[in-house]
Structures are given as structure tokens and as C-alpha cells.
């Protein structure tokens, strides 16, 4: 699938060239110095770490991006300085960590060896034969190196590098110092390719020469060395996983350079399609279709992260993905007084998937949802932590890929446990909002027509009518469990403790059968019956109906929760229970 994404990238790259990569290039932290052709410092640019897109209007920023891109190492194992103190790749640049100037790691001898290597590449690439052929091909393409300019640049570095803090007030901190010698774009590009082309493969020892062309293993997202023998295919004549040509490996390098740029500015969700090219979004962003004639997406999805290199965390084909919703409605089926608190969910028709995602993150997971890695240590609730780890992959499939298969089977149970947890933690407003959001999501996922609240509202109305009469019986399991929730809430509301808590309902929420339920209700009745004054007759009628009913089926937790969360019928009109 990566190959399919690479083909889409190739079309964009052929159209725009390296500008497609450089337009999103981000400079790392450090001090950037440009030395003109007369040996004078022309510009100093201080780059600090920022989130999101950098300010590209800063004078010289784009120029430094170009020079930096062509001067960086593929990785530290392929440094031109054998001591790995100098981190640039050509004579037009000189990269070093400032602390190396302070602690003595950088010496005049190391600088001399670095420039000697750059001026005598034929010695570096003489063995094995694959490396020699790569260098000879590079030499044909890039020509001979400018030895005179190389010596001038070396002389400037030897003369000035150790005194920049005194002569130009360069602060010697722990960041990078990157020095560039003024030259045109083509020369920087040529010297960059002089380094990239012989080093772009994983390791020369795995390269194969076929018809005077080199094939080898790419370095990106693949490591193959003596420490990882399990990656080799021992049953094949050629043990390496796969081989690509020099043209393919250079294109793949450009592709991963582009991905690195995107991840550096926070774009970790990438969508690839033949029609629309590549679209990149932030971690909490979903795909938008504002500038597109299409309202659905079919193509490929990559989730990337920044490590030592770009890490592809997830990759998948997507069919008919859409972020606009039809038929999603949150009904205000349980009353909540918002006069003193802010709403946690939106009611009515919801047309955007991102709004649903935000409500799920906020209401169910307290904004601690993470799709990769471990949840924050600030999350103290083990129930929420466990629920995140159990459900995040299913939510990720729904929100970012449009696949609801996994979440359909998982959400009812996970959300029920989270509602029960909110009740136990005495967060009744959150529990009620969770219930209503849960009801809307289940109705949307299953296209059931009637929500749980739609089904339970007539049952609650019948219960209220039965409380007005002298004799009545419960007629269904749903009615029974709803009544259980009502009775339990009423009894707990009689608690005269200084700190009212719904944690006392824990045993009921964890009950496994009707025998346990009736036993728990009896204990609550014995504990609080001294204060049953409000609605005394109504309570006795309802409690008698509960005691006299034996459910036919297993415990209906949804009906019980609905009865517990809904306005309590045992309070007279105008009276409000103290939450």
C-alpha cells in the first residue's frame, strides 16, 4: 500500500519538483549563519522550537530551508565525519552541535579530516564494488568537486569556528550551529546529490548489480543489519526482503522527506487519492471537503509520527469515507438544569463527524483519549484508562477511516461501563449527558429507528400512571428494571450524610442477577426507611410492584440506568431531588 501512496506522491513531485518538499520544510532549532563569497557573515538566523507552521515570511528563512535540506545527513551512520561530530554532508555547509565547541569534541584535526574526505570521495567509496559503481555514476552526474572552493571554506571554518561567540556574539547553548557558504541553488542541489546518491541505500553490502545498474534496500522504515537476522529470508537465494533501483530509492527518499516535513508541523493524518493528490491534517482534525466537488473519499490513509525518522503507525485503504453525517440526532431525553453549568454536549441534529468525535473525547474520556501510546499519567481513573485502551482502535477506525464495524460491536458495552463509572464518581450531570450521547450514537450506528429513550419514555409514562392507582403490576422486564432504577435513586437521595454520594449504588450497578438486585434494594430500604415521607404512598406502590415482579430475561442494565438517571417519579410535582 505504501507503493500506491508513493505513486500518488510521484505525480505531485514530477509536477513541482523539490519545491513540493521545500514549501513545507521546517528548520530545526539552532543558529543559522550565511557566509558570503567575500568571507563575511551576511545573515544570522536564530530558530527556536515552535508548534505548527513556522513563520516563512522571516527574511532568509526559505533560503536556509533550501540549503539545509541539501546539506543534512541521511542518518548518523552515514556521516561524512568518521568521528560523527560534524553533521553536514558537503563543503558548502558545516553543521555541529554548539556543545562540541565547548567540551572540546570538535578539533582542528577533525575539521581537516572532514574536508579531506569531501575532497577525496574516491577513497571513501572504493570498496565494495557496489559503492564504487555508485560513486562513479554520481561523478558522471555531478562532475568533479570544486577543490579550490572547498579549501577556502575549510580555511574559513578553521579560522572562525572557535571564536564566533566572541566575534559575533553567537550564544553557545545546546542547540545546533549551522554555517552555510553562499552559492546558488543548483550547486547546493548538486553537492547534496553527491552525498545522497551513494548513501541512499540501506547498506552497500546488500546491493546487487544487474546489467550495470544498482539495486538495493531502502533505508526508510527498514533496518537490516547483523543485529536483525530475523528480517532476512533465509530460504531464498537472495536473503534481503526486497530490492529497488536507484531511481526508485531516490524517489522513496523524497517521499519520506515530504512525510517528515508534514509531521514536523503536526500533520499526522495523510490521505492519498488519484483525483485530489495528498491532503494532510493535524492529529485532532478530520478530513474536510470544502474545496472539493466530492463529499466522500476513496483512497489511502497514513498515520505518521516523528521518531528518529518518520514512523508509519497505520496504513489502510479507504472506501467512501465521509465526515458529514446524515440522521445523527442527540435528543434531550433526560432533563438537566444548565442554569449554573455549561453544556457538555450539543443537542439536535449533528451534521459533522468531528463534533461527535469532540463530544466522545470530552464526555466519555475526559479529553484523555490517545490513539497511540499510553494515556497521560494525569488520568487517575482506571476505568477510563482501560476503556481507552480497549476502544481506541475502534474509534480510530470510525473517525479517521469511516469504518464502523468494530465500534458497533464494542461501543454499547464500553459506554455503559463509563456511565456507571460516572455515577460511582458522583458525576451525575456527566452521566446523563453520556447516556443521551450514547443513545444517539447507538441509534446512528445501528439505524434502529427508535432510540432507547424513545422506547423507555412510554414505559416511564406508564409507571407514573400506575403510581396514581391503588393496585398495579409491572408488565415487562424493561418496566421492571426502569422501576428498580427509580427506587434505588429515591432511596439514596434520602441519605442525610454531609457528603451525598452515588457510590452507594455500586453494588446495584454490579449486580449479576435479580436475586442480588432485590437483596440490595432491601438493604437500602432498611437503611433509609426512617425518612420515607415525601411521596410515601407512591414509593410503597412502586416498591411493592418491584418486589412482586420476577423478570423473565437477564438483567437489562440499560433500562436500569435509564430509570436511575431520569427524573424521579417519587417526588411530587415542583419538588426536586438534591443532586
Coordinates of C-alpha atoms in Angstrom, one line a residue:
X1 CA 0.0 0.0 0.0
X2 CA 3.0 2.3 0.6
X3 CA 3.8 1.8 -3.0
X4 CA 0.4 3.1 -4.0
X5 CA 0.9 6.2 -1.9
X6 CA 4.4 6.6 -3.4
X7 CA 2.9 6.6 -6.9
X8 CA 0.5 9.4 -6.0
X9 CA 3.4 11.4 -4.5
X10 CA 5.4 10.8 -7.6
X11 CA 2.8 12.6 -9.7
X12 CA 2.9 15.6 -7.4
X13 CA 6.7 15.5 -7.3
X14 CA 7.1 15.4 -11.1
X15 CA 4.8 18.4 -11.3
X16 CA 6.5 20.6 -8.8
X17 CA 9.9 19.0 -8.2
X18 CA 11.8 19.7 -5.0
X19 CA 9.7 22.8 -4.4
X20 CA 6.9 20.3 -3.4
X21 CA 9.1 19.3 -0.4
X22 CA 10.8 22.6 0.3
X23 CA 7.5 24.5 0.6
X24 CA 6.7 22.6 3.8
X25 CA 10.3 22.2 5.0
X26 CA 10.8 23.1 8.7
X27 CA 14.1 24.3 10.1
X28 CA 15.2 22.6 13.3
X29 CA 16.3 24.6 16.4
X30 CA 19.6 26.3 16.2
X31 CA 21.7 29.2 14.9
X32 CA 21.9 29.5 11.1
X33 CA 24.8 31.6 9.6
X34 CA 25.2 32.5 6.0
X35 CA 28.7 33.5 4.9
X36 CA 29.0 35.5 1.6
X37 CA 31.6 34.9 -1.1
X38 CA 33.9 37.5 0.5
X39 CA 34.0 35.6 3.7
X40 CA 31.8 38.0 5.7
X41 CA 28.8 36.8 7.7
X42 CA 25.9 38.0 5.7
X43 CA 23.0 36.8 8.0
X44 CA 22.4 35.1 11.3
X45 CA 19.0 33.4 11.9
X46 CA 18.0 32.1 15.3
X47 CA 15.4 29.3 15.1
X48 CA 13.5 28.3 18.2
X49 CA 11.2 25.4 18.6
X50 CA 7.6 26.2 17.7
X51 CA 4.4 24.3 17.2
X52 CA 2.7 24.2 13.8
X53 CA 3.7 26.1 10.7
X54 CA 6.8 28.3 11.1
X55 CA 6.8 31.9 10.0
X56 CA 8.1 31.7 6.5
X57 CA 8.0 35.4 6.0
X58 CA 11.1 35.8 8.1
X59 CA 13.9 37.1 6.0
X60 CA 16.1 34.3 4.7
X61 CA 14.0 31.5 6.1
X62 CA 13.2 29.9 2.8
X63 CA 16.8 30.2 1.6
X64 CA 18.1 28.5 4.7
X65 CA 15.5 25.8 4.2
X66 CA 16.9 25.0 0.8
X67 CA 20.5 25.0 1.9
X68 CA 19.7 22.9 5.0
X69 CA 17.7 20.3 3.0
X70 CA 20.5 19.5 0.6
X71 CA 23.1 19.5 3.4
X72 CA 21.7 17.2 6.0
X73 CA 22.7 13.6 6.7
X74 CA 20.5 10.6 5.8
X75 CA 21.4 9.3 9.3
X76 CA 24.3 9.4 11.7
X77 CA 25.6 6.0 10.4
X78 CA 26.3 7.7 7.1
X79 CA 28.1 10.7 8.4
X80 CA 31.0 12.1 6.3
X81 CA 32.9 12.7 9.5
X82 CA 34.0 9.4 10.9
X83 CA 34.0 10.9 14.4
X84 CA 30.4 11.9 13.9
X85 CA 31.0 15.3 15.4
X86 CA 30.3 17.2 12.1
X87 CA 26.8 16.5 10.8
X88 CA 26.7 18.2 7.4
X89 CA 27.3 16.4 4.1
X90 CA 29.1 18.8 1.8
X91 CA 31.7 21.5 1.6
X92 CA 29.1 24.3 1.3
X93 CA 27.9 23.7 4.8
X94 CA 29.2 22.9 8.3
X95 CA 26.8 21.5 11.0
X96 CA 28.0 21.0 14.6
X97 CA 26.4 21.0 18.0
X98 CA 27.5 24.0 19.9
X99 CA 28.3 21.9 22.9
X100 CA 31.0 20.2 20.8
X101 CA 32.7 23.6 20.6
X102 CA 32.6 24.0 24.4
X103 CA 33.6 20.5 25.5
X104 CA 36.4 20.1 23.1
X105 CA 34.9 17.3 20.9
X106 CA 35.4 19.4 17.8
X107 CA 39.1 19.8 17.0
X108 CA 41.1 21.3 14.1
X109 CA 42.2 17.7 13.2
X110 CA 38.5 16.6 12.9
X111 CA 37.7 19.6 10.7
X112 CA 40.8 18.7 8.5
X113 CA 39.7 15.1 8.2
X114 CA 36.2 16.1 7.3
X115 CA 37.2 18.3 4.4
X116 CA 39.8 15.7 3.3
X117 CA 37.1 13.1 3.0
X118 CA 34.9 15.5 1.0
X119 CA 37.8 16.3 -1.4
X120 CA 38.8 12.6 -1.9
X121 CA 35.5 10.7 -2.2
X122 CA 37.1 8.2 -4.5
X123 CA 38.9 6.8 -1.4
X124 CA 35.7 6.6 0.7
X125 CA 33.8 4.7 -2.0
X126 CA 36.4 2.5 -3.4
X127 CA 35.1 -0.6 -1.6
X128 CA 32.9 -2.6 -2.1
X129 CA 32.4 -2.7 -5.8
X130 CA 28.7 -1.6 -5.5
X131 CA 29.8 1.6 -3.7
X132 CA 32.5 2.3 -6.3
X133 CA 29.9 1.9 -9.1
X134 CA 27.5 4.2 -7.2
X135 CA 30.2 6.8 -6.8
X136 CA 31.3 6.6 -10.5
X137 CA 27.7 7.1 -11.5
X138 CA 27.4 10.1 -9.2
X139 CA 30.6 11.5 -10.6
X140 CA 29.2 11.3 -14.1
X141 CA 26.1 13.1 -13.0
X142 CA 27.6 15.8 -10.6
X143 CA 31.1 16.3 -12.1
X144 CA 34.3 17.0 -10.2
X145 CA 34.2 18.8 -6.9
X146 CA 35.4 22.4 -6.7
X147 CA 38.6 21.8 -4.8
X148 CA 39.5 25.5 -4.6
X149 CA 36.2 26.5 -3.0
X150 CA 36.4 23.5 -0.6
X151 CA 39.8 24.7 0.6
X152 CA 38.6 28.3 1.1
X153 CA 35.6 27.1 3.1
X154 CA 37.8 24.8 5.2
X155 CA 40.2 27.8 5.9
X156 CA 37.2 29.9 7.0
X157 CA 36.0 27.3 9.4
X158 CA 39.4 26.7 10.9
X159 CA 39.9 30.4 11.4
X160 CA 36.5 31.4 12.7
X161 CA 34.6 28.5 14.2
X162 CA 36.1 28.6 17.7
X163 CA 35.7 32.4 18.1
X164 CA 32.1 33.0 16.8
X165 CA 30.8 33.6 20.4
X166 CA 33.3 36.4 20.8
X167 CA 33.4 37.9 17.3
X168 CA 29.7 37.7 16.5
X169 CA 28.0 37.2 19.9
X170 CA 26.8 33.7 19.0
X171 CA 25.3 32.1 22.1
X172 CA 26.9 28.8 22.8
X173 CA 24.0 26.7 24.1
X174 CA 23.0 23.1 23.4
X175 CA 21.4 23.8 20.0
X176 CA 22.9 23.3 16.5
X177 CA 25.2 25.7 14.8
X178 CA 24.8 25.5 11.1
X179 CA 27.1 27.5 8.7
X180 CA 26.4 27.9 5.0
X181 CA 28.7 29.3 2.3
X182 CA 26.8 31.4 -0.2
X183 CA 26.2 29.7 -3.5
X184 CA 23.4 29.2 -6.0
X185 CA 20.6 26.7 -5.6
X186 CA 22.0 24.4 -8.3
X187 CA 25.3 24.0 -6.6
X188 CA 23.7 23.1 -3.3
X189 CA 21.5 20.6 -5.0
X190 CA 24.4 19.1 -6.9
X191 CA 26.5 18.7 -3.7
X192 CA 23.6 17.3 -1.9
X193 CA 23.1 14.6 -4.6
X194 CA 26.8 13.9 -4.5
X195 CA 26.2 12.7 -0.9
X196 CA 22.7 11.3 -1.2
X197 CA 23.2 9.1 -4.3
X198 CA 26.0 6.8 -2.9
X199 CA 24.4 6.7 0.6
X200 CA 20.7 6.3 -0.1
X201 CA 20.6 2.5 0.1
X202 CA 20.5 0.8 3.5
X203 CA 23.9 -0.8 3.2
X204 CA 26.3 -1.3 0.2
X205 CA 26.8 -5.0 1.2
X206 CA 23.2 -5.8 0.3
X207 CA 23.4 -4.0 -3.1
X208 CA 23.2 -6.1 -6.3
X209 CA 24.5 -5.2 -9.7
X210 CA 22.2 -6.1 -12.6
X211 CA 23.0 -5.1 -16.1
X212 CA 25.4 -2.4 -14.7
X213 CA 22.6 -1.0 -12.6
X214 CA 22.5 -1.0 -8.8
X215 CA 19.6 -2.4 -6.8
X216 CA 19.5 -2.3 -3.1
X217 CA 17.4 -2.0 0.1
X218 CA 15.9 1.4 1.0
X219 CA 16.7 2.9 4.4
X220 CA 13.3 4.3 5.2
X221 CA 11.3 2.3 7.8
X222 CA 13.5 -0.7 7.3
X223 CA 16.6 -1.7 9.2
X224 CA 18.7 -4.7 8.2
X225 CA 21.9 -5.5 9.9
X226 CA 23.7 -8.2 11.8
X227 CA 21.6 -7.5 14.9
X228 CA 18.4 -8.3 13.0
X229 CA 19.0 -11.6 11.2
X230 CA 15.2 -12.4 11.5
X231 CA 14.5 -9.8 8.8
X232 CA 16.3 -11.9 6.2
X233 CA 14.6 -14.5 4.1
X234 CA 16.9 -17.5 4.7
X235 CA 15.0 -19.8 2.3
X236 CA 15.8 -17.5 -0.7
X237 CA 18.9 -17.2 -2.8
X238 CA 18.8 -13.5 -2.1
X239 CA 18.1 -13.1 1.6
X240 CA 17.1 -9.4 1.6
X241 CA 13.3 -8.5 1.9
X242 CA 13.2 -6.6 -1.4
X243 CA 15.3 -4.6 -3.8
X244 CA 14.6 -1.3 -5.6
X245 CA 16.5 0.6 -8.3
X246 CA 18.4 3.8 -7.7
X247 CA 15.6 5.8 -9.3
X248 CA 13.0 4.2 -7.0
X249 CA 15.1 4.6 -3.9
X250 CA 15.7 8.3 -4.5
X251 CA 12.0 8.8 -5.1
X252 CA 11.3 7.0 -1.8
X253 CA 13.8 9.2 0.0
X254 CA 12.0 12.3 -1.4
X255 CA 8.7 10.8 -0.2
X256 CA 9.9 10.3 3.3
X257 CA 11.4 13.7 3.3
X258 CA 8.0 15.1 2.5
X259 CA 6.4 13.0 5.3
X260 CA 9.0 14.3 7.7
X261 CA 8.1 17.9 6.8
X262 CA 4.4 17.2 7.4
X263 CA 4.9 15.5 10.7
X264 CA 7.2 18.4 11.9
X265 CA 4.3 20.8 11.6
X266 CA 1.9 18.4 13.3
X267 CA 0.2 16.9 10.2
X268 CA 0.0 13.3 11.1
X269 CA -3.1 12.2 9.2
X270 CA -2.5 12.0 5.5
X271 CA -5.0 11.0 2.8
X272 CA -3.8 10.0 -0.7
X273 CA -6.1 9.8 -3.8
X274 CA -5.6 9.8 -7.5
X275 CA -8.1 12.7 -8.0
X276 CA -7.0 15.1 -5.2
X277 CA -3.4 14.2 -4.6
X278 CA -2.3 14.4 -0.9
X279 CA -4.2 16.0 2.0
X280 CA -2.6 16.4 5.4
X281 CA -4.3 17.2 8.7
X282 CA -3.5 17.7 12.4
X283 CA -3.9 14.9 14.9
X284 CA -7.4 16.1 16.1
X285 CA -8.5 17.1 12.6
X286 CA -10.8 15.1 10.3
X287 CA -10.8 15.4 6.6
X288 CA -12.7 18.3 5.1
X289 CA -14.4 18.6 1.7
X290 CA -14.9 22.3 1.5
X291 CA -12.9 22.8 -1.7
X292 CA -13.9 19.6 -3.3
X293 CA -16.8 18.6 -5.5
X294 CA -16.8 15.2 -3.9
X295 CA -18.3 14.6 -0.5
X296 CA -16.8 11.2 0.0
X297 CA -13.2 10.0 -0.1
X298 CA -11.8 6.8 -1.6
X299 CA -8.0 6.3 -1.5
X300 CA -5.3 5.6 1.1
X301 CA -4.7 6.7 4.6
X302 CA -1.4 7.0 6.5
X303 CA -0.9 7.9 10.2
X304 CA 2.6 9.0 10.8
X305 CA 4.7 10.0 13.8
X306 CA 8.1 11.6 14.4
X307 CA 10.8 9.4 15.9
X308 CA 14.4 9.2 14.8
X309 CA 12.8 9.0 11.3
X310 CA 9.2 9.1 10.1
X311 CA 7.2 6.3 11.6
X312 CA 4.2 4.9 9.8
X313 CA 1.9 3.9 12.6
X314 CA -1.1 3.0 10.5
X315 CA -1.8 2.5 6.8
X316 CA -5.1 1.4 5.2
X317 CA -7.2 1.6 2.0
X318 CA -10.4 3.7 2.5
X319 CA -13.6 3.4 0.6
X320 CA -16.4 6.1 0.6
X321 CA -15.2 7.8 3.7
X322 CA -17.3 10.9 4.6
X323 CA -17.2 13.3 7.5
X324 CA -20.7 14.8 7.0
X325 CA -23.4 12.9 8.9
X326 CA -27.0 12.1 8.0
X327 CA -29.5 11.1 10.6
X328 CA -27.4 11.8 13.7
X329 CA -29.5 13.4 16.4
X330 CA -28.9 14.0 20.1
X331 CA -32.3 14.1 21.9
X332 CA -32.7 15.9 25.2
X333 CA -34.5 12.9 26.7
X334 CA -33.2 13.4 30.3
X335 CA -33.7 16.8 31.9
X336 CA -30.6 18.7 33.1
X337 CA -30.6 22.2 34.6
X338 CA -27.9 24.2 32.7
X339 CA -28.6 27.4 34.5
X340 CA -25.3 27.1 36.5
X341 CA -23.2 24.8 34.4
X342 CA -22.0 24.7 30.8
X343 CA -23.4 22.2 28.4
X344 CA -21.1 19.3 27.6
X345 CA -22.9 18.1 24.5
X346 CA -24.8 19.6 21.6
X347 CA -28.4 18.7 21.1
X348 CA -30.4 18.3 17.9
X349 CA -29.1 17.3 14.5
X350 CA -25.3 16.9 14.3
X351 CA -24.0 17.2 10.7
X352 CA -20.2 16.9 11.3
X353 CA -18.4 13.8 12.4
X354 CA -15.7 16.0 14.1
X355 CA -18.4 17.3 16.6
X356 CA -19.3 13.8 17.5
X357 CA -15.6 13.0 18.0
X358 CA -15.1 16.0 20.2
X359 CA -18.1 15.1 22.3
X360 CA -16.9 11.5 22.7
X361 CA -13.5 12.6 23.7
X362 CA -14.9 15.1 26.2
X363 CA -17.8 13.3 27.8
X364 CA -16.7 9.7 27.8
X365 CA -12.9 10.1 28.1
X366 CA -12.4 13.5 29.9
X367 CA -10.3 14.6 26.9
X368 CA -7.6 11.9 27.7
X369 CA -8.2 9.9 24.6
X370 CA -5.0 8.9 22.8
X371 CA -5.0 6.7 19.8
X372 CA -1.3 5.7 20.0
X373 CA 1.0 5.4 23.0
X374 CA 0.0 5.4 26.7
X375 CA -2.7 7.7 28.2
X376 CA -1.4 10.5 30.3
X377 CA -0.3 9.9 33.9
X378 CA -2.7 12.7 34.8
X379 CA -5.6 10.3 34.1
X380 CA -6.4 8.8 37.5
X381 CA -9.5 6.8 36.6
X382 CA -8.5 3.2 35.8
X383 CA -12.0 2.6 34.3
X384 CA -11.4 5.4 31.8
X385 CA -7.8 4.3 31.1
X386 CA -9.0 0.7 30.5
X387 CA -11.8 1.9 28.3
X388 CA -9.4 4.0 26.2
X389 CA -7.1 1.0 25.6
X390 CA -10.0 -1.3 24.7
X391 CA -11.9 1.1 22.4
X392 CA -9.4 3.5 20.8
X393 CA -8.7 1.4 17.8
X394 CA -12.4 1.0 17.0
X395 CA -13.0 4.8 17.5
X396 CA -10.0 5.5 15.3
X397 CA -11.4 3.3 12.5
X398 CA -14.7 5.2 12.7
X399 CA -13.5 8.8 13.0
X400 CA -10.5 8.7 10.6
X401 CA -11.4 6.0 8.1
X402 CA -15.2 5.7 8.2
X403 CA -15.2 2.1 9.2
X404 CA -17.9 1.5 11.9
X405 CA -17.8 -2.3 12.1
X406 CA -15.6 -2.5 15.2
X407 CA -17.2 0.3 17.1
X408 CA -20.7 -1.1 16.5
X409 CA -19.9 -4.2 18.5
X410 CA -17.8 -2.5 21.2
X411 CA -19.5 0.8 21.9
X412 CA -22.7 -0.3 23.8
X413 CA -20.7 -2.2 26.5
X414 CA -17.8 0.3 26.8
X415 CA -20.1 3.3 27.0
X416 CA -22.4 1.6 29.6
X417 CA -19.4 1.0 31.8
X418 CA -18.3 4.6 31.5
X419 CA -21.8 5.8 32.5
X420 CA -21.7 3.5 35.5
X421 CA -18.3 4.9 36.4
X422 CA -19.5 8.5 36.2
X423 CA -22.4 7.6 38.6
X424 CA -19.9 5.9 41.0
X425 CA -17.8 9.1 40.9
X426 CA -20.8 11.2 41.7
X427 CA -20.8 13.0 38.3
X428 CA -24.5 12.7 37.6
X429 CA -24.6 15.5 35.0
X430 CA -21.8 13.9 33.0
X431 CA -23.6 10.5 33.3
X432 CA -26.8 12.0 32.0
X433 CA -25.0 13.6 29.0
X434 CA -23.2 10.3 28.4
X435 CA -26.5 8.5 28.3
X436 CA -28.0 10.8 25.7
X437 CA -24.9 10.9 23.6
X438 CA -24.7 7.1 23.8
X439 CA -28.3 6.8 22.8
X440 CA -27.7 8.9 19.7
X441 CA -24.5 7.0 18.7
X442 CA -26.1 3.6 19.0
X443 CA -29.1 4.8 17.0
X444 CA -26.8 6.1 14.3
X445 CA -24.6 3.0 14.1
X446 CA -27.5 0.5 14.1
X447 CA -30.0 2.6 12.2
X448 CA -32.7 1.3 14.6
X449 CA -35.3 3.9 14.0
X450 CA -36.3 4.3 17.7
X451 CA -33.7 5.2 20.3
X452 CA -33.5 3.6 23.7
X453 CA -35.1 6.8 25.1
X454 CA -37.9 6.6 22.6
X455 CA -38.6 3.0 23.8
X456 CA -38.3 3.9 27.5
X457 CA -40.3 7.1 27.6
X458 CA -43.7 5.3 27.2
X459 CA -42.6 2.8 29.9
X460 CA -41.8 5.6 32.3
X461 CA -45.2 7.3 31.5
X462 CA -47.0 4.0 32.3
X463 CA -45.1 3.8 35.6
X464 CA -46.3 7.2 36.5
X465 CA -49.9 6.3 35.8
X466 CA -49.6 3.2 37.8
X467 CA -48.4 5.2 40.8
X468 CA -51.7 7.1 40.8
X469 CA -53.8 4.0 41.2
X470 CA -54.3 1.6 44.2
X471 CA -53.3 -1.6 42.6
X472 CA -50.9 -2.2 39.7
X473 CA -48.3 -4.6 38.4
X474 CA -45.3 -4.4 36.2
X475 CA -45.8 -5.7 32.7
X476 CA -42.4 -6.2 31.2
X477 CA -38.7 -6.7 32.1
X478 CA -37.9 -3.2 30.8
X479 CA -40.6 -1.7 33.0
X480 CA -39.2 -3.6 36.0
X481 CA -35.6 -2.6 35.6
X482 CA -36.6 1.0 35.0
X483 CA -38.6 0.9 38.2
X484 CA -35.6 -0.6 40.0
X485 CA -33.5 2.4 38.9
X486 CA -36.2 4.8 40.2
X487 CA -36.5 3.1 43.6
X488 CA -32.7 2.9 44.0
X489 CA -32.2 6.6 43.2
X490 CA -35.1 7.6 45.6
X491 CA -33.7 5.6 48.5
X492 CA -30.1 7.0 48.0
X493 CA -31.5 10.6 47.8
X494 CA -32.7 10.1 51.4
X495 CA -29.1 10.0 52.6
X496 CA -28.6 12.6 55.3
X497 CA -24.8 12.5 55.2
X498 CA -22.8 15.7 54.9
X499 CA -21.5 14.5 51.6
X500 CA -24.0 12.9 49.4
X501 CA -22.5 10.3 47.1
X502 CA -23.9 8.0 44.4
X503 CA -21.1 5.5 45.1
X504 CA -23.6 3.7 47.4
X505 CA -25.3 2.4 44.2
X506 CA -22.2 0.5 43.2
X507 CA -23.4 -2.9 44.4
X508 CA -26.6 -2.5 42.4
X509 CA -24.8 -1.5 39.2
X510 CA -22.6 -4.5 39.6
X511 CA -25.4 -7.0 40.4
X512 CA -25.4 -10.1 38.3
X513 CA -29.0 -11.3 38.7
X514 CA -32.4 -10.4 40.1
X515 CA -31.8 -12.1 43.5
X516 CA -28.9 -9.7 44.1
X517 CA -30.9 -6.7 43.0
X518 CA -33.8 -7.4 45.4
X519 CA -31.4 -8.1 48.2
X520 CA -29.6 -4.8 47.6
X521 CA -32.8 -2.8 47.4
X522 CA -34.0 -4.4 50.7
X523 CA -30.8 -3.3 52.4
X524 CA -31.2 0.2 51.1
X525 CA -34.8 0.2 52.3
X526 CA -33.9 -0.9 55.8
X527 CA -31.2 1.8 55.9
X528 CA -33.3 4.7 54.8
X529 CA -37.0 3.9 55.5
X530 CA -37.0 6.1 58.6
X531 CA -37.2 9.1 56.3
X532 CA -39.7 8.0 53.7
X533 CA -42.2 10.9 54.0
X534 CA -42.2 12.6 50.6
X535 CA -44.4 10.6 48.3
X536 CA -44.7 7.8 50.8
X537 CA -47.7 6.1 49.2
X538 CA -46.2 6.4 45.7
X539 CA -43.0 4.8 47.0
X540 CA -44.8 1.9 48.6
X541 CA -46.8 1.2 45.5
X542 CA -43.6 1.3 43.3
X543 CA -41.6 -0.8 45.8
X544 CA -44.4 -3.4 46.0
X545 CA -44.5 -3.7 42.2
X546 CA -40.7 -4.2 42.1
X547 CA -40.9 -6.8 44.9
X548 CA -43.7 -8.7 43.2
X549 CA -42.1 -9.0 39.8
X550 CA -39.8 -11.7 38.6
X551 CA -38.0 -10.9 35.3
X552 CA -38.1 -13.5 32.6
X553 CA -34.8 -12.5 30.9
X554 CA -31.3 -11.5 32.1
X555 CA -30.5 -8.1 33.7
X556 CA -31.4 -5.1 31.5
X557 CA -28.7 -2.7 32.6
X558 CA -29.7 0.0 30.0
X559 CA -33.3 0.1 31.4
X560 CA -31.9 0.2 35.0
X561 CA -29.6 3.1 34.2
X562 CA -32.3 5.0 32.4
X563 CA -34.6 4.7 35.4
X564 CA -31.8 5.8 37.7
X565 CA -30.8 8.8 35.6
X566 CA -34.3 10.0 34.6
X567 CA -36.3 12.5 36.7
X568 CA -37.6 10.6 39.7
X569 CA -41.3 9.8 39.8
X570 CA -41.5 9.6 43.5
X571 CA -41.1 13.3 44.0
X572 CA -44.2 15.4 43.8
X573 CA -44.6 18.0 41.1
X574 CA -42.4 21.0 41.9
X575 CA -40.1 19.1 44.3
X576 CA -36.5 18.5 43.2
X577 CA -34.1 16.0 44.4
X578 CA -30.8 17.4 45.6
X579 CA -28.0 16.2 43.3

